[in-house]
Coordinates of C-alpha atoms in Angstrom, one line a residue:
M18 CA 47.4 10.2 43.1
N19 CA 46.8 14.0 43.1
E20 CA 48.7 14.3 46.4
L21 CA 51.6 12.3 44.9
M22 CA 51.7 14.6 41.9
G23 CA 51.7 17.6 44.3
S24 CA 54.7 16.0 46.1
F25 CA 56.6 15.6 42.8
R26 CA 56.0 19.3 42.0
Q27 CA 57.3 20.4 45.4
I28 CA 60.4 18.2 45.0
I29 CA 61.1 19.5 41.5
E30 CA 60.6 23.1 42.5
S31 CA 62.4 22.6 45.9
S32 CA 59.5 24.5 47.4
N33 CA 58.9 22.3 50.5
L34 CA 62.1 22.0 52.6
D35 CA 60.3 19.7 55.1
L36 CA 59.7 17.2 52.3
I37 CA 63.0 17.3 50.4
Q38 CA 65.1 17.6 53.6
E39 CA 63.2 15.0 55.6
N40 CA 66.6 13.3 56.0
A41 CA 69.3 15.9 56.6
N42 CA 71.9 13.4 55.4
V43 CA 70.5 13.6 51.9
D44 CA 70.9 16.7 49.7
G45 CA 67.3 16.8 48.5
Q46 CA 68.0 19.7 46.1
S47 CA 70.8 17.9 44.1
P48 CA 69.8 16.1 40.9
M49 CA 70.4 12.7 42.5
G50 CA 68.7 13.8 45.7
Q51 CA 65.6 14.9 43.7
M52 CA 65.6 11.6 41.7
S53 CA 65.8 9.7 45.0
K54 CA 63.0 11.6 46.6
I55 CA 60.7 11.2 43.6
G56 CA 61.4 7.5 43.7
S57 CA 60.9 7.5 47.5
E58 CA 57.5 9.1 47.3
S59 CA 56.4 6.8 44.5
A60 CA 57.6 3.7 46.4
K61 CA 55.9 4.9 49.6
Y62 CA 52.6 5.4 47.7
Y63 CA 52.8 1.8 46.3
A64 CA 53.7 0.4 49.7
I65 CA 50.8 2.1 51.5
N66 CA 48.2 1.2 48.8
Q67 CA 49.4 -2.2 47.8
M68 CA 51.3 -3.8 50.7
L69 CA 49.5 -2.7 53.9
S70 CA 46.2 -3.9 55.3
R71 CA 43.2 -1.5 55.4
E72 CA 43.5 -1.3 59.1
V73 CA 47.1 -0.2 59.0
Q74 CA 46.3 2.3 56.2
Q75 CA 43.6 3.8 58.3
A76 CA 45.9 4.1 61.4
I77 CA 48.5 5.9 59.2
N78 CA 45.9 8.2 57.7
E79 CA 44.5 9.0 61.1
N80 CA 48.1 9.8 62.4
Y81 CA 48.3 7.1 65.0
I82 CA 51.2 5.1 63.7
H83 CA 54.1 5.6 61.3
P84 CA 56.0 2.6 59.7
H85 CA 59.5 3.9 59.1
D86 CA 61.2 3.8 55.7
L87 CA 58.0 2.7 53.9
D88 CA 59.6 3.7 50.6
F89 CA 62.0 0.8 51.0
M90 CA 59.3 -1.7 52.0
P91 CA 58.8 -2.9 48.3
T92 CA 62.6 -3.7 48.1
G93 CA 62.6 -6.0 51.2
T94 CA 65.6 -4.2 52.7
T95 CA 66.3 -4.3 56.4
T96 CA 67.2 -1.3 58.5
C97 CA 70.8 -1.7 59.8
C98 CA 73.6 -4.1 60.6
Q99 CA 76.6 -4.4 62.9
I100 CA 79.2 -5.6 60.4
P101 CA 81.9 -8.2 61.3
L102 CA 84.8 -6.2 59.9
G103 CA 87.6 -8.6 61.0
K104 CA 85.8 -11.6 59.4
L105 CA 85.3 -9.8 56.1
I106 CA 88.8 -8.4 55.6
E107 CA 90.5 -11.6 56.9
G108 CA 88.8 -13.8 54.4
G109 CA 88.5 -11.3 51.7
F110 CA 85.3 -10.2 50.0
N111 CA 83.7 -9.4 46.6
T112 CA 82.1 -6.1 45.9
G113 CA 80.4 -7.5 42.7
H114 CA 83.2 -6.1 40.6
G115 CA 86.1 -8.1 41.8
F116 CA 87.6 -9.9 44.8
M117 CA 89.4 -8.0 47.5
R118 CA 92.1 -10.1 49.2
E119 CA 93.2 -9.8 52.8
P120 CA 95.3 -6.7 53.3
N121 CA 98.9 -6.7 54.5
D122 CA 99.0 -3.4 56.3
I123 CA 96.8 -0.9 58.2
G124 CA 96.5 1.5 55.3
S125 CA 95.0 -1.2 53.0
A126 CA 92.8 -2.5 55.8
M127 CA 91.3 0.9 56.5
A128 CA 90.8 1.5 52.8
L129 CA 88.8 -1.8 52.6
S130 CA 86.9 -0.8 55.7
S131 CA 85.6 2.2 53.7
I132 CA 84.8 0.1 50.7
I133 CA 82.8 -2.3 52.8
F134 CA 80.7 0.6 54.2
Q135 CA 80.1 1.9 50.7
S136 CA 79.2 -1.5 49.2
N137 CA 76.9 -2.4 52.1
Q138 CA 75.0 0.9 52.1
N139 CA 73.1 0.0 49.0
M140 CA 71.9 -3.3 50.5
Q141 CA 69.8 -1.8 53.3
H142 CA 67.8 1.4 54.1
G143 CA 69.4 2.4 57.4
G144 CA 72.8 2.7 59.1
Q145 CA 75.7 0.3 59.5
S146 CA 78.4 0.0 62.1
Y147 CA 81.6 -1.8 63.1
P148 CA 81.0 -3.1 66.6
M149 CA 84.7 -3.9 67.3
F150 CA 86.6 -1.4 65.3
D151 CA 89.8 -1.5 67.4
Y152 CA 89.9 -5.2 67.9
D153 CA 89.2 -6.0 64.2
L154 CA 91.9 -3.7 62.9
A155 CA 94.7 -4.4 65.4
P156 CA 96.1 -7.4 63.5
Y157 CA 96.8 -5.2 60.5
I158 CA 98.7 -2.7 62.7
S159 CA 100.8 -5.7 63.8
K160 CA 101.4 -6.6 60.2
T161 CA 102.5 -3.0 59.5
F162 CA 104.9 -3.1 62.4
Q163 CA 106.4 -6.4 61.2
K164 CA 107.0 -4.9 57.7
H165 CA 108.8 -1.9 59.2
R166 CA 110.8 -4.1 61.6
I167 CA 112.0 -6.4 58.8
R168 CA 112.8 -3.5 56.5
L169 CA 114.8 -1.7 59.2
H170 CA 116.7 -4.8 60.1
S171 CA 117.8 -5.1 56.5
Y172 CA 119.5 -1.8 56.6
P173 CA 123.1 -1.4 57.9
L174 CA 122.0 0.6 60.9
N175 CA 124.1 1.0 64.0
M176 CA 121.2 0.3 66.2
T177 CA 120.3 -2.4 68.8
G178 CA 117.4 -4.7 68.3
S179 CA 115.3 -2.8 70.8
E180 CA 116.1 0.5 69.1
V181 CA 115.1 -0.9 65.7
E182 CA 111.8 -2.0 67.2
E183 CA 111.2 1.4 68.8
L184 CA 111.8 3.1 65.4
A185 CA 109.5 0.5 63.7
W186 CA 106.7 1.4 66.2
I187 CA 107.2 5.1 65.5
E188 CA 106.8 4.5 61.8
T189 CA 103.8 2.3 62.4
D190 CA 102.2 5.0 64.6
R191 CA 102.6 7.4 61.7
D192 CA 101.0 5.0 59.2
V193 CA 98.1 4.3 61.6
Y194 CA 97.4 8.1 61.8
Q195 CA 97.5 8.4 58.0
A196 CA 95.2 5.4 57.6
C197 CA 92.7 6.9 60.1
E198 CA 92.9 10.3 58.5
A199 CA 92.1 8.7 55.1
F200 CA 89.3 6.6 56.5
I201 CA 87.6 9.7 58.0
H202 CA 88.0 11.6 54.7
N203 CA 86.6 8.7 52.8
C204 CA 83.6 8.5 55.2
N205 CA 82.8 12.2 54.4
S206 CA 83.4 12.1 50.7
M207 CA 82.4 8.8 49.2
H208 CA 78.8 8.5 47.9
S209 CA 76.2 5.8 47.7
R210 CA 72.6 5.5 46.5
G211 CA 73.2 7.2 43.2
G212 CA 75.3 10.0 44.7
A213 CA 72.6 11.3 46.9
Q214 CA 74.3 10.8 50.2
V215 CA 77.4 9.7 52.0
P216 CA 77.0 6.3 53.7
F217 CA 75.4 6.5 57.2
V218 CA 78.2 4.8 59.2
S219 CA 79.2 4.2 62.9
I220 CA 82.2 2.7 64.7
N221 CA 82.5 1.4 68.2
Y222 CA 85.8 1.3 70.0
G223 CA 87.7 2.0 73.2
T224 CA 88.3 -1.2 75.1
D225 CA 91.2 -3.0 73.2
T226 CA 94.2 -2.6 75.6
S227 CA 96.8 -4.2 73.2
H228 CA 99.5 -1.9 71.9
E229 CA 98.0 -2.2 68.4
G230 CA 94.5 -1.5 69.6
R231 CA 95.6 1.5 71.6
L232 CA 97.4 2.9 68.6
L233 CA 94.2 2.6 66.6
I234 CA 92.0 4.3 69.2
K235 CA 94.5 7.1 69.7
N236 CA 94.9 7.9 66.1
I237 CA 91.2 7.7 65.1
L238 CA 90.6 10.3 67.9
L239 CA 93.5 12.5 66.8
A240 CA 92.4 12.4 63.2
T241 CA 88.9 13.3 64.2
K242 CA 90.1 16.1 66.4
A243 CA 92.2 17.5 63.6
G244 CA 89.2 17.7 61.3
L245 CA 89.0 17.6 57.5
G246 CA 91.0 19.4 54.9
K247 CA 90.0 22.9 55.9
G248 CA 89.3 22.2 59.5
E249 CA 85.7 21.0 59.0
T250 CA 84.2 18.8 61.7
P251 CA 83.8 15.2 60.3
I252 CA 80.2 14.3 60.1
F253 CA 80.9 10.5 59.7
P254 CA 81.7 8.1 61.1
I255 CA 79.5 8.5 64.1
Q256 CA 81.9 7.4 66.8
V257 CA 81.0 5.5 70.0
F258 CA 83.6 5.2 72.8
K259 CA 82.8 2.1 74.9
M260 CA 83.2 2.8 78.6
K261 CA 84.2 -0.1 80.9
Q262 CA 85.3 -0.2 84.6
G263 CA 88.9 -1.5 84.9
I264 CA 89.6 -0.7 81.2
N265 CA 89.3 3.1 80.7
S266 CA 87.1 4.7 83.3
N267 CA 89.5 5.6 86.1
P268 CA 93.1 6.7 86.7
G269 CA 95.3 3.6 86.5
D270 CA 93.1 1.9 83.9
K271 CA 95.1 0.9 80.8
N272 CA 93.0 3.0 78.5
Y273 CA 92.3 5.9 80.8
D274 CA 94.5 8.2 78.8
L275 CA 92.5 7.3 75.7
Y276 CA 89.3 8.2 77.5
Q277 CA 90.8 11.6 78.3
L278 CA 91.6 12.0 74.7
A279 CA 88.0 11.1 73.8
L280 CA 86.8 13.8 76.1
E281 CA 89.1 16.4 74.4
T282 CA 87.9 15.2 71.0
T283 CA 84.2 15.3 71.8
A284 CA 84.7 18.8 73.2
K285 CA 86.0 20.0 69.8
R286 CA 84.1 17.7 67.4
L287 CA 80.9 16.4 69.2
F288 CA 82.2 12.9 68.7
P289 CA 82.7 10.4 70.1
N290 CA 79.5 9.6 72.0
F291 CA 79.8 7.3 75.0
S292 CA 78.3 3.8 75.6
F293 CA 78.4 2.0 78.9
I294 CA 79.2 -1.7 79.1
D295 CA 78.6 -1.8 82.8
A296 CA 74.9 -0.5 82.6
P297 CA 73.0 -3.5 84.1
F298 CA 71.0 -4.2 80.9
N299 CA 74.3 -4.2 78.9
K300 CA 76.5 -6.0 81.5
Q301 CA 74.1 -9.0 81.6
Y302 CA 75.5 -10.0 78.1
Y303 CA 79.1 -9.3 78.9
N304 CA 81.4 -12.4 79.4
G305 CA 84.8 -10.8 79.1
T306 CA 85.1 -11.2 75.3
P307 CA 85.1 -8.3 72.8
E308 CA 82.1 -9.9 71.0
S309 CA 80.0 -9.6 74.1
E310 CA 80.5 -5.9 74.5
V311 CA 77.5 -3.8 73.7
A312 CA 77.6 -1.9 70.4
Y313 CA 75.3 0.9 69.2
M314 CA 74.3 2.3 65.9
G315 CA 74.9 6.0 65.7
C316 CA 71.4 7.2 66.3
R317 CA 70.7 4.8 69.1
T318 CA 69.8 1.3 67.8
R319 CA 70.8 -1.5 70.1
V320 CA 70.6 -5.2 69.2
M321 CA 71.7 -7.6 71.9
G322 CA 69.1 -10.2 73.1
N323 CA 68.5 -13.1 70.7
M324 CA 66.0 -16.0 70.7
H325 CA 67.9 -17.8 67.9
G326 CA 71.6 -17.6 68.8
A327 CA 74.4 -15.7 70.4
E328 CA 73.2 -12.7 72.4
N329 CA 75.5 -10.0 71.0
S330 CA 75.6 -7.4 68.3
I331 CA 77.8 -9.1 65.8
S332 CA 76.4 -9.7 62.3
R333 CA 72.9 -8.6 63.3
G334 CA 70.6 -5.6 63.0
N335 CA 67.2 -4.2 63.2
L336 CA 64.8 -5.4 60.5
S337 CA 62.2 -2.6 60.7
F338 CA 60.4 -0.4 63.2
T339 CA 57.1 1.4 63.5
S340 CA 56.3 4.3 65.8
I341 CA 53.2 5.1 67.7
N342 CA 51.9 8.7 68.2
L343 CA 51.5 8.8 72.0
V344 CA 50.2 12.4 71.8
K345 CA 47.2 11.7 69.6
I346 CA 46.3 8.7 71.7
A347 CA 46.4 10.9 74.8
L348 CA 44.4 13.7 73.2
T349 CA 41.6 11.2 72.2
S350 CA 41.5 9.5 75.6
S351 CA 39.4 10.6 78.6
T352 CA 41.3 8.7 81.3
F353 CA 44.6 7.0 81.8
D354 CA 43.0 3.6 81.6
S355 CA 41.3 4.5 78.3
F356 CA 44.7 5.8 77.1
L357 CA 46.3 2.4 77.9
N358 CA 43.4 0.5 76.1
K359 CA 43.8 2.6 73.0
M360 CA 47.6 2.3 73.1
D361 CA 47.2 -1.5 73.4
H362 CA 45.0 -1.5 70.3
Y363 CA 47.5 0.4 68.2
T364 CA 50.5 -1.5 69.6
N365 CA 48.8 -4.8 68.6
L366 CA 48.3 -3.3 65.1
I367 CA 52.0 -2.3 64.9
I368 CA 53.0 -5.9 65.9
R369 CA 50.9 -7.3 63.1
Q370 CA 52.3 -4.8 60.6
L371 CA 55.9 -5.6 61.6
L372 CA 55.2 -9.3 61.2
E373 CA 53.8 -8.8 57.7
R374 CA 56.8 -6.7 56.7
Y375 CA 59.1 -9.4 58.2
Q376 CA 57.4 -12.1 56.2
F377 CA 57.9 -10.1 53.0
Q378 CA 61.6 -9.5 53.9
A379 CA 62.1 -13.1 54.7
N380 CA 60.7 -14.3 51.4
K381 CA 63.3 -12.4 49.4
K382 CA 66.2 -14.5 48.1
A383 CA 69.9 -14.3 49.1
H384 CA 70.9 -13.2 45.6
H385 CA 68.8 -10.1 45.9
F386 CA 71.3 -8.8 48.5
S387 CA 74.6 -10.1 47.2
F388 CA 76.8 -8.2 49.6
L389 CA 74.8 -8.6 52.8
Y390 CA 74.3 -12.3 52.5
G391 CA 76.7 -13.4 49.8
Q392 CA 79.6 -11.9 51.8
C393 CA 78.4 -13.3 55.1
V394 CA 77.7 -9.9 56.7
W395 CA 74.6 -11.2 58.4
K396 CA 74.8 -14.1 60.9
N397 CA 74.4 -17.6 59.3
S398 CA 74.2 -16.1 55.8
E399 CA 77.2 -18.4 54.8
Q400 CA 74.7 -21.3 54.9
L401 CA 72.4 -19.8 52.2
G402 CA 72.4 -20.7 48.6
A403 CA 71.7 -17.9 46.0
N404 CA 68.0 -18.9 45.7
D405 CA 67.3 -19.6 49.4
D406 CA 65.0 -17.3 51.3
L407 CA 66.2 -15.3 54.2
T408 CA 64.1 -16.7 57.1
E409 CA 67.0 -18.4 58.9
V410 CA 69.1 -15.3 58.7
L411 CA 66.6 -12.6 59.5
K412 CA 65.1 -14.3 62.5
Q413 CA 68.4 -13.2 64.2
G414 CA 67.4 -9.5 63.8
T415 CA 64.9 -7.3 65.7
L416 CA 61.5 -5.9 65.1
S417 CA 60.9 -2.8 67.0
I418 CA 58.0 -0.8 68.4
G419 CA 58.9 2.9 68.5
F420 CA 57.2 5.9 70.1
I421 CA 57.3 9.7 70.1
G422 CA 55.9 12.5 72.2
L423 CA 55.9 10.9 75.7
A424 CA 56.2 14.4 77.3
E425 CA 53.3 16.0 75.4
A426 CA 51.1 12.9 76.0
L427 CA 51.7 13.3 79.7
V428 CA 50.7 17.0 79.5
A429 CA 47.5 16.0 77.8
L430 CA 46.8 13.4 80.4
F431 CA 48.0 15.1 83.6
G432 CA 48.7 18.7 82.8
E433 CA 52.5 18.2 83.4
H434 CA 55.3 16.2 81.8
H435 CA 57.7 13.8 83.5
G436 CA 60.2 16.5 84.2
Q437 CA 57.7 18.6 86.1
S438 CA 56.0 16.3 88.5
Q439 CA 56.4 12.9 90.2
L440 CA 52.9 11.9 89.2
A441 CA 53.6 12.4 85.5
Y442 CA 57.0 10.6 85.9
D443 CA 55.4 7.6 87.6
H444 CA 52.9 7.3 84.8
A445 CA 55.6 7.8 82.2
I446 CA 57.4 4.7 83.6
K447 CA 54.1 2.8 83.5
I448 CA 53.6 3.6 79.9
M449 CA 57.1 2.4 79.0
E450 CA 56.7 -0.7 81.1
Y451 CA 53.4 -1.4 79.3
L452 CA 55.0 -1.0 75.8
R453 CA 58.0 -3.1 76.8
E454 CA 55.8 -5.9 78.1
K455 CA 53.9 -5.8 74.8
A456 CA 57.2 -6.3 72.9
N457 CA 58.1 -9.2 75.3
Q458 CA 54.8 -10.9 74.8
A459 CA 55.1 -10.6 71.0
S460 CA 58.6 -12.2 71.2
D461 CA 57.1 -15.2 73.2
K462 CA 54.1 -15.5 70.9
Y463 CA 55.8 -15.4 67.6
G464 CA 59.3 -16.6 68.4
L465 CA 61.0 -13.4 67.1
N466 CA 63.1 -10.7 68.6
F467 CA 60.6 -7.9 69.3
S468 CA 62.0 -4.9 71.1
L469 CA 61.0 -1.3 72.2
I470 CA 63.0 1.5 70.7
A471 CA 63.2 5.2 71.6
T472 CA 62.4 6.4 68.1
P473 CA 65.1 8.8 66.6
A474 CA 62.4 11.1 65.2
E475 CA 63.7 13.4 62.5
G476 CA 61.1 13.9 59.8
L477 CA 58.5 12.3 62.0
S478 CA 59.0 14.9 64.7
G479 CA 57.2 17.5 62.6
K480 CA 55.0 15.3 60.6
F481 CA 53.0 13.9 63.5
T482 CA 52.7 17.4 64.9
R483 CA 51.5 19.2 61.8
R484 CA 48.7 16.7 61.2
D485 CA 47.6 16.8 64.8
Q486 CA 47.5 20.6 64.7
Q487 CA 45.0 20.4 61.8
V488 CA 42.7 18.4 64.0
F489 CA 43.3 19.9 67.5
G490 CA 44.7 23.3 66.8
K491 CA 47.6 24.6 68.9
I492 CA 47.1 23.4 72.5
P493 CA 49.6 25.0 75.0
G494 CA 52.3 22.6 76.1
I495 CA 51.0 19.9 73.7
T496 CA 50.7 20.9 70.0
D497 CA 51.8 24.6 70.2
R498 CA 55.3 23.9 68.9
N499 CA 56.4 22.6 65.5
F500 CA 57.7 19.3 66.9
Y501 CA 57.0 16.6 69.4
T502 CA 59.6 15.7 72.0
N503 CA 61.9 12.9 70.9
S504 CA 61.0 9.5 72.4
F505 CA 61.2 9.6 76.3
H506 CA 63.3 12.7 76.6
I507 CA 62.6 15.5 79.1
P508 CA 61.5 18.3 76.7
V509 CA 64.5 20.2 75.2
Y510 CA 62.8 23.5 76.2
Y511 CA 62.4 22.6 79.9
P512 CA 65.1 24.0 82.3
I513 CA 66.6 21.1 84.3
K514 CA 70.0 20.4 85.8
A515 CA 72.2 18.0 83.9
I516 CA 72.4 15.5 86.8
D517 CA 68.6 15.6 87.1
K518 CA 68.0 14.9 83.4
I519 CA 70.5 12.0 83.5
R520 CA 68.8 10.6 86.7
K521 CA 65.3 10.9 85.3
E522 CA 66.0 9.5 81.8
A523 CA 68.2 6.6 82.8
P524 CA 65.4 4.2 83.8
F525 CA 64.0 4.5 80.3
H526 CA 67.2 3.2 78.8
A527 CA 66.7 -0.1 80.7
L528 CA 63.1 -0.3 79.3
C529 CA 64.0 0.6 75.7
N530 CA 66.0 -2.5 74.8
G531 CA 65.9 -1.8 71.1
G532 CA 67.8 1.5 71.4
H533 CA 68.1 4.7 73.4
I534 CA 70.2 7.8 73.8
S535 CA 70.3 10.8 76.2
Y536 CA 71.7 14.2 75.5
I537 CA 73.1 16.9 77.7
E538 CA 73.3 20.4 76.3
C539 CA 76.3 22.4 77.4
N540 CA 76.9 26.1 77.0
G541 CA 80.1 27.9 76.0
D542 CA 83.5 26.4 74.9
V543 CA 83.5 23.1 76.6
S544 CA 87.1 22.4 75.5
K545 CA 88.2 24.7 78.3
N546 CA 86.4 22.5 80.9
I547 CA 87.2 18.8 80.2
H548 CA 86.7 18.1 83.9
A549 CA 83.0 19.0 83.6
L550 CA 82.6 16.7 80.6
D551 CA 84.3 13.9 82.6
K552 CA 81.7 14.5 85.4
L553 CA 78.8 14.3 83.0
V554 CA 80.1 11.0 81.5
K555 CA 80.7 9.5 84.9
A556 CA 77.2 10.6 86.0
M557 CA 75.8 8.8 83.0
A558 CA 77.7 5.7 84.0
T559 CA 76.7 5.9 87.7
H560 CA 72.9 6.3 87.0
G561 CA 72.6 3.6 84.4
I562 CA 72.6 5.4 81.1
G563 CA 73.3 3.0 78.2
Y564 CA 74.3 5.5 75.5
G565 CA 74.8 9.2 75.8
S566 CA 76.3 12.2 74.2
I567 CA 77.1 15.8 75.0
N568 CA 75.9 18.6 72.8
H569 CA 77.5 22.0 72.4
P570 CA 77.9 24.6 69.6
V571 CA 80.5 23.9 67.0
D572 CA 80.7 26.8 64.5
R573 CA 83.2 27.4 61.7
C574 CA 83.8 30.5 59.6
R575 CA 84.2 29.5 55.9
S576 CA 86.0 32.8 55.3
C577 CA 88.9 32.5 57.7
G578 CA 88.6 29.0 59.1
Y579 CA 87.9 30.1 62.7
I580 CA 86.4 27.2 64.8
G581 CA 84.6 28.0 68.0
I582 CA 81.4 29.7 69.1
I583 CA 80.3 32.3 66.5
D584 CA 77.4 34.6 67.5
E585 CA 76.5 37.4 65.1
K586 CA 80.0 37.8 63.6
C587 CA 83.2 35.8 63.4
P588 CA 85.7 36.6 66.2
G589 CA 88.5 35.8 63.7
C590 CA 87.8 38.0 60.7
Q591 CA 84.7 39.9 61.9
N592 CA 82.7 38.4 59.0
E593 CA 78.9 39.0 59.6
D594 CA 77.6 37.0 56.6
E595 CA 75.5 34.2 58.0
H596 CA 76.0 32.2 54.8
M597 CA 79.7 32.0 55.6
I598 CA 79.1 30.5 59.0
E599 CA 78.8 26.7 59.2
R600 CA 76.9 25.6 62.3
I601 CA 77.3 22.0 63.3
R602 CA 74.7 20.5 65.7
R603 CA 73.6 17.0 66.6
I604 CA 70.2 16.3 65.1
T605 CA 69.0 12.8 66.3
G606 CA 72.3 11.2 67.2
Y607 CA 74.3 12.1 64.2
L608 CA 75.7 15.4 62.8
V609 CA 74.9 17.3 59.6
G610 CA 77.3 19.5 57.7
D611 CA 75.2 22.6 58.3
M612 CA 71.9 23.2 60.0
K613 CA 70.6 24.7 56.8
K614 CA 69.9 21.1 55.7
W615 CA 67.6 20.4 58.6
N616 CA 63.8 20.4 58.1
G617 CA 61.7 23.1 59.8
A618 CA 60.6 21.0 62.8
K619 CA 64.2 20.1 63.8
R620 CA 65.4 23.6 63.3
D621 CA 62.7 24.8 65.6
E622 CA 63.5 22.1 68.1
E623 CA 67.2 23.1 68.1
S624 CA 66.3 26.8 68.7
N625 CA 64.2 25.7 71.8
R626 CA 67.0 23.7 73.4
V627 CA 68.0 25.0 76.8
K628 CA 71.5 24.5 78.3
H629 CA 71.8 22.1 81.3
Q630 CA 73.9 23.3 84.2

């Protein structure tokens, strides 16, 4: 209790940035941010002391495991969901304050898309996404075109029918751009959770080859490239451009021009990221339909395999995940075999804890989550009555085992990480195969969708490290930095060629079926070398990356509006005030309005990042 009171004091006084900015998407110094964080710490205290077994409590206290979003555990919320946008807006939906009927044009459809995101954010503790953004909105572009065509035909114009249709498409194109612009502005301005944050949202698109779908893809990219009202880089939605051979990957493909526009946009705004339908572990689910295309959440979560229904992302999500501290296990193991034995013990404990949390979630009632289940967001929720429990719905989701610090664990065991030696690399694969097999065994044993996720460690990156430093001190190459390396990544501070990083990390994507991402760090103004970006994306596709992104500096001068790389002073107005420079960087898959909102561990990690040639 004394520790909890100490946390309250640090929140109220804004004296511990690592605590109040654990999540960079939440302004922990605002009134609602402080209220949220005080509630978060209280709920976490209750969850640990009243809802977890003694063995799990001990493992947490000893820094071996970390159940994510423990503060939300008492509410029974789930992590994330891929929302069936087309289904919701076609049938209409109720936000709890009134019924929203099906829209008749793209402007209204995009407005409702924003409202769905905002309404749904309060029903879960993680992110949300539209898996088929282009396909789902294309019908409303068609409706917009028909309205323009009918209106223009009613005028006494001296035009042929084809000329009228051409003009109608020009006006429709304009409307689609305005709708996309408004959607992006909404995603960066509307608030949820008591005003503490904007909704954490993602959109997947890129493969609809219809005229309407192409207009949507083109204009969401153009609106993103244009930026917000003063040229700011949009933080949300996280955008995922789906790559597919024969659709958009090569000259001659119908959407190749849109892929080129995606490269130009990511060169300026860091989005979109790129997912790869043809990666073997994604292609196995693809049957030629939009529903079978892989979709990712912004940070990395992937939900495809399913023991209880269709194997796709639609209307499904992750229920919860718990991460294991590979570094501490390595530091307390004398041999690789003893490391595996100890990892086995804590993985079994994580599986039991995930099951206990799932059982609590499943025993909640549908009316507790009126939007998620009352509006048929989750698969099969239309079959639920208000007082039914959630078992039949939630069994469609995933329970994930996460991990952090593979690189540092390898250094502890072998003296080198997997970027440095083949011996360490071979053992890294063995560790991941071992964890994946544990997830597979749990799926078979309990009849639930267990998976292995490459944890998007934000607050945890420093939390595990700080506590291990108290026990082991600062061991070179292991605990001597303020962060552990994210999931399976080659350390950000290790110099390695881009192609080698892609080649080495790709096999881990196949093993981490619950989610994965790889980053390449570029130097300089990449907008001047789109060809290089194309080569990086193509290399990811060739080597079997499932989901990847390209990082580079995006700075903006608040004084004159200059956008580009800003070192010590702005090239536009010569301003040298650091407080007037907005520095946008990717943190764990998403962006933040300014790096000043990052916790100390992630700021230190960013400063250690080397560029990949």
